[in-house]
Coordinates of N, CA and C in Angstrom, one line a residue:
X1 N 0.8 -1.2 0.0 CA 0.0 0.0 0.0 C 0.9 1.3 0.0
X2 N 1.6 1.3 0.7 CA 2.9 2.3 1.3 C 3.5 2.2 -0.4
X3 N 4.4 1.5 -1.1 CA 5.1 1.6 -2.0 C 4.1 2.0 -3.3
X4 N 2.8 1.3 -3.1 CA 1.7 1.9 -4.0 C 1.7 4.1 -4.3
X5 N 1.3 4.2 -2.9 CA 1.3 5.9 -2.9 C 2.1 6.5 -3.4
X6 N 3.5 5.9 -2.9 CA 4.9 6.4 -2.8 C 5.0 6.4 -5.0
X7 N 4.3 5.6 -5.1 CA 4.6 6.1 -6.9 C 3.7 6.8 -7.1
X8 N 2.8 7.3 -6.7 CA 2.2 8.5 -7.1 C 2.1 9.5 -6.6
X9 N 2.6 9.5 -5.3 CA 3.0 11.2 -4.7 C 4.4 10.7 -3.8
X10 N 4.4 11.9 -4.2 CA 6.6 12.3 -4.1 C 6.3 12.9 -2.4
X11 N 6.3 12.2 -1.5 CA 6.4 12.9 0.0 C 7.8 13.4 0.4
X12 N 8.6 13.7 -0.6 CA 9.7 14.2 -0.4 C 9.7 15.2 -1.2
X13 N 9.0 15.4 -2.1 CA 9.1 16.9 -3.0 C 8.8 18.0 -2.4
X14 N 10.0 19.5 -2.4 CA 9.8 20.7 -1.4 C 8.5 21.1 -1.5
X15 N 8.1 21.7 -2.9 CA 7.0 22.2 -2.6 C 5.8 21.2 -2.1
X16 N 5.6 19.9 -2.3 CA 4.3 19.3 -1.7 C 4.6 19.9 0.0
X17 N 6.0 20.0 0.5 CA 6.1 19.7 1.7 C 5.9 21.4 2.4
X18 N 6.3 22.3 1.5 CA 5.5 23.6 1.7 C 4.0 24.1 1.9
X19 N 3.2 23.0 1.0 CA 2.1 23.1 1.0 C 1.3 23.2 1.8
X20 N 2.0 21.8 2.2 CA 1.3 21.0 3.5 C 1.2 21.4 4.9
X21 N 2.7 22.1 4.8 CA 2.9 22.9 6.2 C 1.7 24.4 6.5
X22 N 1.8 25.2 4.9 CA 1.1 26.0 5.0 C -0.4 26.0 5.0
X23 N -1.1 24.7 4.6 CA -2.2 24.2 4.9 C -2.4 24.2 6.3
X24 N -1.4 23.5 7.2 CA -1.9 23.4 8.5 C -1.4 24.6 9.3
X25 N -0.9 25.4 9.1 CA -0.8 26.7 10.1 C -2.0 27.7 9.5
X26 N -2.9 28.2 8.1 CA -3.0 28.8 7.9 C -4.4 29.1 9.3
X27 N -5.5 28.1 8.8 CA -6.6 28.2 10.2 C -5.9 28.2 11.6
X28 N -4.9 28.0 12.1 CA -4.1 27.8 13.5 C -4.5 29.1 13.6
X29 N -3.7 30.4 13.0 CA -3.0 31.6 13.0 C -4.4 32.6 12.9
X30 N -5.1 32.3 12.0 CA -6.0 32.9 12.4 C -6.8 32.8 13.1
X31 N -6.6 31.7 14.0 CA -7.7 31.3 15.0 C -7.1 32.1 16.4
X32 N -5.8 32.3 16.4 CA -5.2 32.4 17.4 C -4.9 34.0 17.3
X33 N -5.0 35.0 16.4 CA -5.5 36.4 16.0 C -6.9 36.8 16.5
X34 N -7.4 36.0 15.8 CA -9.2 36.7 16.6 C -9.3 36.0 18.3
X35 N -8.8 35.2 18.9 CA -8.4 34.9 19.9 C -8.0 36.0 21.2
X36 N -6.8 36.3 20.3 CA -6.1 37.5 20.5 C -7.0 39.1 20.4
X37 N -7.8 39.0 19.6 CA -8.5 40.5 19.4 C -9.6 40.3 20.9
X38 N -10.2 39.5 20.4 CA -11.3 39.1 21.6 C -11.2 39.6 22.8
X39 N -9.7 39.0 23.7 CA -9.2 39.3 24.7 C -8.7 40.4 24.7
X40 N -8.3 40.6 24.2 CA -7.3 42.2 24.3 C -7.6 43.5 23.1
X41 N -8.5 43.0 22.0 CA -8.6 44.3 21.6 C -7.6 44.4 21.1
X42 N -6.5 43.7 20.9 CA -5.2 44.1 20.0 C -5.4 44.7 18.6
X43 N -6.2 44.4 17.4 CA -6.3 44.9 16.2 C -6.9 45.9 16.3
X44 N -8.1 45.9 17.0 CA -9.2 47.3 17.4 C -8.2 48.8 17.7
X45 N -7.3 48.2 18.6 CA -6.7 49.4 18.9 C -5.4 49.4 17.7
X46 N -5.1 48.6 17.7 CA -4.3 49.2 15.7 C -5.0 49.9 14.9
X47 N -6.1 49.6 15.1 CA -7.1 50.0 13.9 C -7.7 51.5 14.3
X48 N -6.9 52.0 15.2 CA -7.4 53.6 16.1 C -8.9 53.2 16.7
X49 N -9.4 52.2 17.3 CA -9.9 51.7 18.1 C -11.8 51.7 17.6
X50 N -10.7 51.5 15.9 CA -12.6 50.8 14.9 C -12.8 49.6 15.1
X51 N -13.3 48.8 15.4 CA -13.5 47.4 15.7 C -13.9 47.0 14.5
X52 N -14.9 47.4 13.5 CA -14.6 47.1 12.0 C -13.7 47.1 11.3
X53 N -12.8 48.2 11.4 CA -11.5 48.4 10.8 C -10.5 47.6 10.7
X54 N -11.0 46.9 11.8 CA -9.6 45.5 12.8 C -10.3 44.8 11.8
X55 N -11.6 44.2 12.0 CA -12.2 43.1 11.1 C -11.6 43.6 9.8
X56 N -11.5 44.2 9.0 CA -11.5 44.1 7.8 C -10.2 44.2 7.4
X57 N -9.5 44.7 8.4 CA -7.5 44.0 8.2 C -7.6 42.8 8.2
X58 N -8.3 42.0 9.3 CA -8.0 40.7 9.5 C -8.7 39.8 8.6
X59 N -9.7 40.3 7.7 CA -10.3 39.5 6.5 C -9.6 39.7 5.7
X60 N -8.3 40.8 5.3 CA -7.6 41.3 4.4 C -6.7 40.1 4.1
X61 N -6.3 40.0 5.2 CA -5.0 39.2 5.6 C -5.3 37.6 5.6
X62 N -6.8 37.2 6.0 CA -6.9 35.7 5.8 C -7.6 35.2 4.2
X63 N -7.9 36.5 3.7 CA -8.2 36.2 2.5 C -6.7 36.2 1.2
X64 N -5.8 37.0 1.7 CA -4.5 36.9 1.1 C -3.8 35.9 1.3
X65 N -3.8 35.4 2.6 CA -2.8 34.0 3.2 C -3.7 32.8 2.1
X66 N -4.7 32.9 2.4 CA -5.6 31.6 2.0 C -5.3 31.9 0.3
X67 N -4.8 32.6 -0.5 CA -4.6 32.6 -2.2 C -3.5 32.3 -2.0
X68 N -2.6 32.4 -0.8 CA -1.4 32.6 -0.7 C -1.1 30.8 -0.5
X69 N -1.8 30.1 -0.3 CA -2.0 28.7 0.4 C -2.2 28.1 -1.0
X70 N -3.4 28.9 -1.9 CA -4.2 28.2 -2.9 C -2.9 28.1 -4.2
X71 N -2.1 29.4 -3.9 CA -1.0 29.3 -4.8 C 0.0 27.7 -4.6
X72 N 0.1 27.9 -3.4 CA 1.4 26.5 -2.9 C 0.8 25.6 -3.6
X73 N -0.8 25.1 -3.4 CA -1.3 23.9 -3.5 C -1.1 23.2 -5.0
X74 N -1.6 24.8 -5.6 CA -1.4 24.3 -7.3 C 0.0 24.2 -7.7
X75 N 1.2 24.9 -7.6 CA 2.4 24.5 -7.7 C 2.8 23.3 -7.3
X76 N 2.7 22.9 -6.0 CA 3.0 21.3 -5.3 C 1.9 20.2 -6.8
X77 N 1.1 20.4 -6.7 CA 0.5 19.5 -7.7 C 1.4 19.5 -9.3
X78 N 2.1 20.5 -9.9 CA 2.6 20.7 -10.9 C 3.8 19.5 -10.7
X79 N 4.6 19.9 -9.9 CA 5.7 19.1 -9.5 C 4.9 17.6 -9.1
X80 N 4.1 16.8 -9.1 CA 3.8 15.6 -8.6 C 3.3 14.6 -9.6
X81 N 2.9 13.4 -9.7 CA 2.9 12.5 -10.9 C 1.9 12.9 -11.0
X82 N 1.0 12.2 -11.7 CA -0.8 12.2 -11.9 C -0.9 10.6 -12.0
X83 N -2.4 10.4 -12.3 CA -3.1 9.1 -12.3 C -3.9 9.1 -13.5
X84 N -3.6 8.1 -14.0 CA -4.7 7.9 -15.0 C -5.3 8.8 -16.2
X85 N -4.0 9.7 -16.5 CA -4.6 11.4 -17.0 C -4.7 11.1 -18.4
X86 N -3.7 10.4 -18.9 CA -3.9 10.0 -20.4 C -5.3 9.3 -21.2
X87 N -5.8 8.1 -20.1 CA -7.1 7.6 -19.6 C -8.3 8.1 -19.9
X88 N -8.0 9.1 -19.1 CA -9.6 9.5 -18.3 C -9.1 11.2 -17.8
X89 N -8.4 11.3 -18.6 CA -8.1 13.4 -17.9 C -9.3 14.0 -18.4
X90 N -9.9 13.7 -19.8 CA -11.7 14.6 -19.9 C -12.1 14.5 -19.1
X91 N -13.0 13.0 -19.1 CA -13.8 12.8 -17.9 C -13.6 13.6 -16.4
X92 N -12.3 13.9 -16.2 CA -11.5 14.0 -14.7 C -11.7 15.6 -14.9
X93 N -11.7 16.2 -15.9 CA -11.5 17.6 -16.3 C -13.0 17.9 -15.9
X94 N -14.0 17.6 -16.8 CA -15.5 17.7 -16.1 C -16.2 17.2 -15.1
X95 N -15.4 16.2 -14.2 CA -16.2 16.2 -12.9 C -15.1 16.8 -11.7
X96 N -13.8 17.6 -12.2 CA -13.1 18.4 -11.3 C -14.2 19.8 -11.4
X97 N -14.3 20.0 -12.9 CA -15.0 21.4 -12.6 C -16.4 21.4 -11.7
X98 N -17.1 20.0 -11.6 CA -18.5 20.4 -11.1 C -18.4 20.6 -9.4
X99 N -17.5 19.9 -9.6 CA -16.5 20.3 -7.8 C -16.2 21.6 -7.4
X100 N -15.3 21.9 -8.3 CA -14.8 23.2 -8.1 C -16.3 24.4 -8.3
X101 N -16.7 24.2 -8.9 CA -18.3 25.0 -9.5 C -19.2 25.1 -8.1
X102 N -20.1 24.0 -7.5 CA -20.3 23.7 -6.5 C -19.4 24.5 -5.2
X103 N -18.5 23.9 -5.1 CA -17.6 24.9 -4.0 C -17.2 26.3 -3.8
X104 N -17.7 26.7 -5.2 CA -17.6 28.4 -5.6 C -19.0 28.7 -5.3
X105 N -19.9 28.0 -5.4 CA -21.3 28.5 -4.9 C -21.1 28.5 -3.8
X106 N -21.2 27.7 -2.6 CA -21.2 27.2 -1.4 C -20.3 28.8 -0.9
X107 N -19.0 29.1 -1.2 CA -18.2 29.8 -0.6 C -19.0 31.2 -0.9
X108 N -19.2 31.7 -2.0 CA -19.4 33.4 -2.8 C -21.0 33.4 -1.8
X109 N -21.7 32.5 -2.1 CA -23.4 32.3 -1.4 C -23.9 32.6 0.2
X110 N -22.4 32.1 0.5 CA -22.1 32.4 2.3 C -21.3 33.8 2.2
X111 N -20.8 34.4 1.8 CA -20.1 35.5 1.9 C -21.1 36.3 1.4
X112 N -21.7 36.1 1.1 CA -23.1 37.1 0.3 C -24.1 37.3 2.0
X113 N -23.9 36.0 2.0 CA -25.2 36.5 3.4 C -24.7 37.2 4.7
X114 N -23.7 36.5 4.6 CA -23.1 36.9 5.8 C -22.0 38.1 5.9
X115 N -22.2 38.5 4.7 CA -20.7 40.3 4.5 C -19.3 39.7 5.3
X116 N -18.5 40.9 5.2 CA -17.5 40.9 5.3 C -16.9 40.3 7.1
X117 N -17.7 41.1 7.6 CA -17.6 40.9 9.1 C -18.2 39.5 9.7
X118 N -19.2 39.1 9.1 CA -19.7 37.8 9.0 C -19.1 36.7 8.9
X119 N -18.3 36.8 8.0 CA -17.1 35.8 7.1 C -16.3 35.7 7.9
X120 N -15.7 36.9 8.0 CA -14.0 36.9 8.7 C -13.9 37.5 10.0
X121 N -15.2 36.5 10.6 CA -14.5 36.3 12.5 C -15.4 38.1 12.9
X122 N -15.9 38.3 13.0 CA -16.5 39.5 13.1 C -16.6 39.6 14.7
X123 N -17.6 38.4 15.0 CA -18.2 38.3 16.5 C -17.3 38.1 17.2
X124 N -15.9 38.2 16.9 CA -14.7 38.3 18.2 C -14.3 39.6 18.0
X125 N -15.1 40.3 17.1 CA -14.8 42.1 17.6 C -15.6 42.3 18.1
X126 N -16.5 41.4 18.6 CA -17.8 42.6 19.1 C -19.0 42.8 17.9
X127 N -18.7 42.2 16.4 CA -20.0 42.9 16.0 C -20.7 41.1 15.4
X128 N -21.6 41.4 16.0 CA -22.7 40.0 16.2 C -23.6 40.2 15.3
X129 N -23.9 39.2 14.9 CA -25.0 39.4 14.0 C -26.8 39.5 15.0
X130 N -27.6 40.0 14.3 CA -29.0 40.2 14.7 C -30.1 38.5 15.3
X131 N -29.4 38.0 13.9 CA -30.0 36.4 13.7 C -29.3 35.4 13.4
X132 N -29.7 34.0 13.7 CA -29.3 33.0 12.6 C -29.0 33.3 11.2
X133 N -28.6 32.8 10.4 CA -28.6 33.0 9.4 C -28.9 31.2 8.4
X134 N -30.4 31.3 8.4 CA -31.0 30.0 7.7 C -31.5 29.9 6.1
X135 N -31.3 30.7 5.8 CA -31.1 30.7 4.3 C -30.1 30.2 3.3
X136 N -30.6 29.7 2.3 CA -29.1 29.1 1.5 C -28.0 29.5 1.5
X137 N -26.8 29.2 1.5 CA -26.7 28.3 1.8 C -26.5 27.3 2.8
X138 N -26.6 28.2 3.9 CA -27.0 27.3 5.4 C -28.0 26.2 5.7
X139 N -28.8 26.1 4.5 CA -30.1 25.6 4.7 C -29.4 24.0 4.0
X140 N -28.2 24.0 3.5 CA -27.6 23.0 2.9 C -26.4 22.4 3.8
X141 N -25.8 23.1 4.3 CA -24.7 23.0 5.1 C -24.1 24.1 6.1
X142 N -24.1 23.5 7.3 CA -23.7 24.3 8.5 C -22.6 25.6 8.1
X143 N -21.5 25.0 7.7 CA -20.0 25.5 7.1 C -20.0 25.3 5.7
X144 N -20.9 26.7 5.1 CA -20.4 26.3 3.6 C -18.9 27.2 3.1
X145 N -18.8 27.6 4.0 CA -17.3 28.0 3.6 C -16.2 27.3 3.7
X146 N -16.1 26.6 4.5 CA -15.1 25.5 4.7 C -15.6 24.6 3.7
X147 N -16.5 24.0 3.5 CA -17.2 22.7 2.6 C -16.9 23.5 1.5
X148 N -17.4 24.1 1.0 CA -16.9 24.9 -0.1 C -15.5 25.2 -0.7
X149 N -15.0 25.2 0.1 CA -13.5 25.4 0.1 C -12.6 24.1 -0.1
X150 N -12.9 23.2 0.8 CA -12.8 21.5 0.4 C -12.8 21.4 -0.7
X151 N -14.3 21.3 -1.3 CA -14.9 21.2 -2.8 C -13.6 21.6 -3.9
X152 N -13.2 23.4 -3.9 CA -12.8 23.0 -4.4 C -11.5 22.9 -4.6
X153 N -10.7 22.2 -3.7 CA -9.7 21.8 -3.5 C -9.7 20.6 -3.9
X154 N -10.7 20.1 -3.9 CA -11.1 18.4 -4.3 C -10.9 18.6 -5.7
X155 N -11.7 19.6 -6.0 CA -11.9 19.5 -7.8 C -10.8 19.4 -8.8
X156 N -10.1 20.8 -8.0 CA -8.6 21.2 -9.2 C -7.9 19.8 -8.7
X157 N -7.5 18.9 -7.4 CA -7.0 17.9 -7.4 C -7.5 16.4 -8.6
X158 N -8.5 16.6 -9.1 CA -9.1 15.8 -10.0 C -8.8 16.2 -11.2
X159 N -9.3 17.5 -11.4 CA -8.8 17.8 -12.6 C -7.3 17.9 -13.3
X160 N -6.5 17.8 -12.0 CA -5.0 17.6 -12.4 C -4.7 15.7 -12.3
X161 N -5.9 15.2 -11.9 CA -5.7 13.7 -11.9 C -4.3 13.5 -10.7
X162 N -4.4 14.1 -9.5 CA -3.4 14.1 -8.8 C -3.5 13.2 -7.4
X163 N -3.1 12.5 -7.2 CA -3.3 11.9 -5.9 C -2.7 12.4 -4.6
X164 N -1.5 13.3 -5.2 CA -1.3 13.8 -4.0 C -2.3 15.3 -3.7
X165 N -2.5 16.0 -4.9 CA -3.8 16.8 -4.8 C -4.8 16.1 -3.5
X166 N -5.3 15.1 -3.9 CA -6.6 14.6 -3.0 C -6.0 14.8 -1.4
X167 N -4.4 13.9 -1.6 CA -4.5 13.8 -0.2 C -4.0 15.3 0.8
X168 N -3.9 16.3 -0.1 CA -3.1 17.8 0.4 C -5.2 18.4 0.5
X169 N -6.1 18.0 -0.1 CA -7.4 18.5 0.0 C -8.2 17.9 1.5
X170 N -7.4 16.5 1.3 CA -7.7 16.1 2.7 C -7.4 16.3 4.2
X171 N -6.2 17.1 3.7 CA -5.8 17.9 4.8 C -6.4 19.1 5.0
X172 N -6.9 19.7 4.0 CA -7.7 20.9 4.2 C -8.9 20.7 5.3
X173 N -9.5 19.6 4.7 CA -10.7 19.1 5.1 C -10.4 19.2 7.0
X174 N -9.9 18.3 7.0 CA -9.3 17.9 8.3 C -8.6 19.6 9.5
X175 N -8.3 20.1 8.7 CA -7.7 21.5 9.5 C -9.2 22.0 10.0
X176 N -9.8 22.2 8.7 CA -11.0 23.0 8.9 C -11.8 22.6 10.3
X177 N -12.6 20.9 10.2 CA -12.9 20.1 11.0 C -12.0 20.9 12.8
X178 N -10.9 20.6 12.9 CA -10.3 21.3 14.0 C -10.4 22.5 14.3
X179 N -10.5 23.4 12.9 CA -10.7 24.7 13.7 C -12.2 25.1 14.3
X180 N -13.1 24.3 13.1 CA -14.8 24.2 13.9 C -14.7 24.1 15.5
X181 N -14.0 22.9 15.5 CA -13.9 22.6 17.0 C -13.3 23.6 18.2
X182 N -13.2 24.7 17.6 CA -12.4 25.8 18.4 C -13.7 26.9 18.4
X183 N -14.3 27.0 16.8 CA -14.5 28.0 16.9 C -15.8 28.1 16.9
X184 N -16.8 27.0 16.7 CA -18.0 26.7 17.4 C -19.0 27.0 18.4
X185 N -18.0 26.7 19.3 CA -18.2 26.4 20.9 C -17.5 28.0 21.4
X186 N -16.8 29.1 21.3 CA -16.5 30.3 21.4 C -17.4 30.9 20.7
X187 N -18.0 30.3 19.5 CA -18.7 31.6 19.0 C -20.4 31.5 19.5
X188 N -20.6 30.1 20.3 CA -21.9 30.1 20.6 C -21.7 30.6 22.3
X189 N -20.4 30.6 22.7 CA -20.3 31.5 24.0 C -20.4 33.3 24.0
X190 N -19.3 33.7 23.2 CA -20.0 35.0 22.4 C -21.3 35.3 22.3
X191 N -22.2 34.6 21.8 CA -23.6 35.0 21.8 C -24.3 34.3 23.1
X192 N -23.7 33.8 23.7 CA -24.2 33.2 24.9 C -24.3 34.9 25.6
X193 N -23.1 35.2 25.9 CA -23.0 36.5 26.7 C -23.8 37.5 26.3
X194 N -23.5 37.5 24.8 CA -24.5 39.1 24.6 C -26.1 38.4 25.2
X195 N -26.4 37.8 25.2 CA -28.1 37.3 25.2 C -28.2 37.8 26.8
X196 N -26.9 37.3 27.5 CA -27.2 37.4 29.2 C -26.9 38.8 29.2
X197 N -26.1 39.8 28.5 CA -26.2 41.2 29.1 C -27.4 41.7 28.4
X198 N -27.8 41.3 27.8 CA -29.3 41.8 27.4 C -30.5 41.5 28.2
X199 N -30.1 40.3 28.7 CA -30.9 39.8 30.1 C -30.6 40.8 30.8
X200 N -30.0 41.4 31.2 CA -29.1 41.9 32.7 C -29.8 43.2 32.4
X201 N -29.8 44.0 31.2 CA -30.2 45.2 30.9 C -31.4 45.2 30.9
X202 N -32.1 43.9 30.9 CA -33.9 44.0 30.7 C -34.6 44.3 32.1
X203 N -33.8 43.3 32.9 CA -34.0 43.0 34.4 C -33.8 44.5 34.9
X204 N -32.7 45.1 35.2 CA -32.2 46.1 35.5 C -33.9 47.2 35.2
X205 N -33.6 47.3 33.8 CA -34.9 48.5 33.2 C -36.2 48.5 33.6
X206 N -36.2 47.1 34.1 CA -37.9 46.9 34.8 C -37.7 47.6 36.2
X207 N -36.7 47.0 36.9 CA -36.2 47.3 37.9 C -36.8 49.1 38.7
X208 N -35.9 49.8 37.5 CA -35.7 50.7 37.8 C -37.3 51.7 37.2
X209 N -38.0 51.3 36.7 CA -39.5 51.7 36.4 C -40.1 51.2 37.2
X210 N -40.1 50.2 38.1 CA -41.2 49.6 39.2 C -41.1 50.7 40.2
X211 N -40.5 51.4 40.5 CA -40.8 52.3 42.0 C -41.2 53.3 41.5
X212 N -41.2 53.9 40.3 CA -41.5 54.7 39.4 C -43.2 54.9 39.8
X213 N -43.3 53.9 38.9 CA -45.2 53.5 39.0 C -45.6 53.5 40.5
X214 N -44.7 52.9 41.8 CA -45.4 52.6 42.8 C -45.5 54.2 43.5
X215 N -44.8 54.8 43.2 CA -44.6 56.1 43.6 C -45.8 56.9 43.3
X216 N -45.9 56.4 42.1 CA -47.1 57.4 40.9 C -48.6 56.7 42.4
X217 N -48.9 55.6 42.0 CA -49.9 55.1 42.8 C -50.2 55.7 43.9
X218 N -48.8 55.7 45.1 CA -49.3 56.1 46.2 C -49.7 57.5 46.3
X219 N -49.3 58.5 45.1 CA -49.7 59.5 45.6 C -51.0 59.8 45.0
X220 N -51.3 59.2 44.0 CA -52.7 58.8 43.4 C -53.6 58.7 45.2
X221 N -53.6 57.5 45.2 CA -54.3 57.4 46.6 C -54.2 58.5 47.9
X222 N -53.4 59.9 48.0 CA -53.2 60.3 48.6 C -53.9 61.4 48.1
X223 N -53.8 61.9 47.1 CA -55.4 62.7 46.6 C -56.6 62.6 46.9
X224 N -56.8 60.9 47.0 CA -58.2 60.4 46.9 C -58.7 60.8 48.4

C-alpha cells in the first residue's frame, strides 16, 4: 500500500512539503489572531480603536494568506505524478469542474449573506449578528465556507488527476474540522454573553421603572 502511494506522490518533494505545512498553520494563525482581538482588543486598537476596521484588516490578511495557500497547492500538484490522466483526464476535467463549480457557490453564497464581518470572525470584535442566518446556503450546510472550500480543492485535485492533490485536499478538510472545534463552541459563548447582558439590561430597566409607578400610585391614593 505504502510503495503503492509512494509512486504517485513524491512525499519528499519541497513544494508538496510547503504546501502541507502551510495548509496546517493557515486556520491555527487565524484562530489564534481573533483569539487575540477578543481578549485584548489588540487589532481594534491598531485599527485607532474601529472594531470594524480591525475586522476588515483581518479579512484582508486571511483572505491573502488563504490565495497565498491556494497558490502553494497548485504549484506542489505541478511538481507531482498524476493518475490515469492520459485515460480519463476529460472525464477528470468535467467532474473536477462540477466540484470546483459547486464549491464556488457554497463559498461566494455564504459570503453574500453573511458580509465581510460575517465571514471573517466578526463576532470576536464585538460585532454579532442580529439572527441565525437560515437561508441558502446554510439551509444546505452548517460551514459552507469550509465545505466549499474543500470542494474545491477536491476539484482542481481531480482535474489535475493528482493523488497527492486529493491527499493535500484532505488535509484541508481535516484542518477545517479542528478549527470548527475551536470555533464553534466560542462563538456560541460570544452569543451566549450578549443574550445574558441583554438579560441583565432588561431586568435592570424593569427594575428601575417599578418604583416609578409605585410612587405614581401612592400619591394617586393620597389625593383620593
Amino acid at each position: 500500500m505504502l510503495e503503492t502511494l509512494q509512486t504517485y506522490i513524491d512525499f519528499t518533494e519541497k513544494n508538496f512539503l510547503i504546501a502541507a505545512l502551510v495548509i496546517l498553520i493557515t486556520p491555527i494563525i487565524w484562530n489564534i489572531l481573533a483569539r487575540i482581538e477578543f481578549y485584548t482588543h489588540l487589532l481594534t486598537k491598531l485599527a485607532c480603536g474601529n472594531a470594524k476596521l480591525g475586522c476588515y484588516a483581518l479579512a484582508v490578511y486571511i483572505f491573502s494568506f488563504s490565495l497565498f495557500r491556494d497558490y502553494l497547492y497548485s504549484r506542489a500538484l505541478e511538481a507531482q505524478p498524476t493518475f490515469l490522466k492520459e485515460e480519463y483526464g476529460s472525464q477528470a476535467l468535467i467532474i473536477g469542474y462540477i466540484f470546483q463549480g459547486l464549491g464556488m457557490i457554497l463559498v461566494v453564497s455564504s459570503m453574500y449573506r453573511l458580509g465581510v464581518t460575517g465571514t471573517y470572525l466578526g463576532d470576536y470584535f464585538g460585532i454579532l449578528m442580529d439572527d441565525r442566518v437560515t437561508s441558502f446556503p446554510f439551509n444546505v450546510t452548517d460551514n459552507p465556507m469550509y465545505n466549499g472550500s474543500t470542494l474545491t480543492f477536491i476539484g482542481h485535485a481531480i482535474v489535475a488527476c493528482s493523488p497527492a492533490g486529493l491527499l493535500l485536499a484532505i488535509e484541508v478538510y481535516v484542518m477545517y474540522r479542528i478549527a470548527l472545534l475551536f470555533e464553534e463552541p466560542f462563538t456560541a459563548y460570544i452569543y451566549q454573553k450578549r443574550e445574558l447582558e441583554r438579560s441583565k439590561k432588561s431586568s435592570s430597566s424593569s427594575a428601575s421603572t417599578t418604583p416609578s409607578s409605585t410612587s405614581q400610585k401612592k400619591k394617586s391614593l393620597k389625593l383620593e
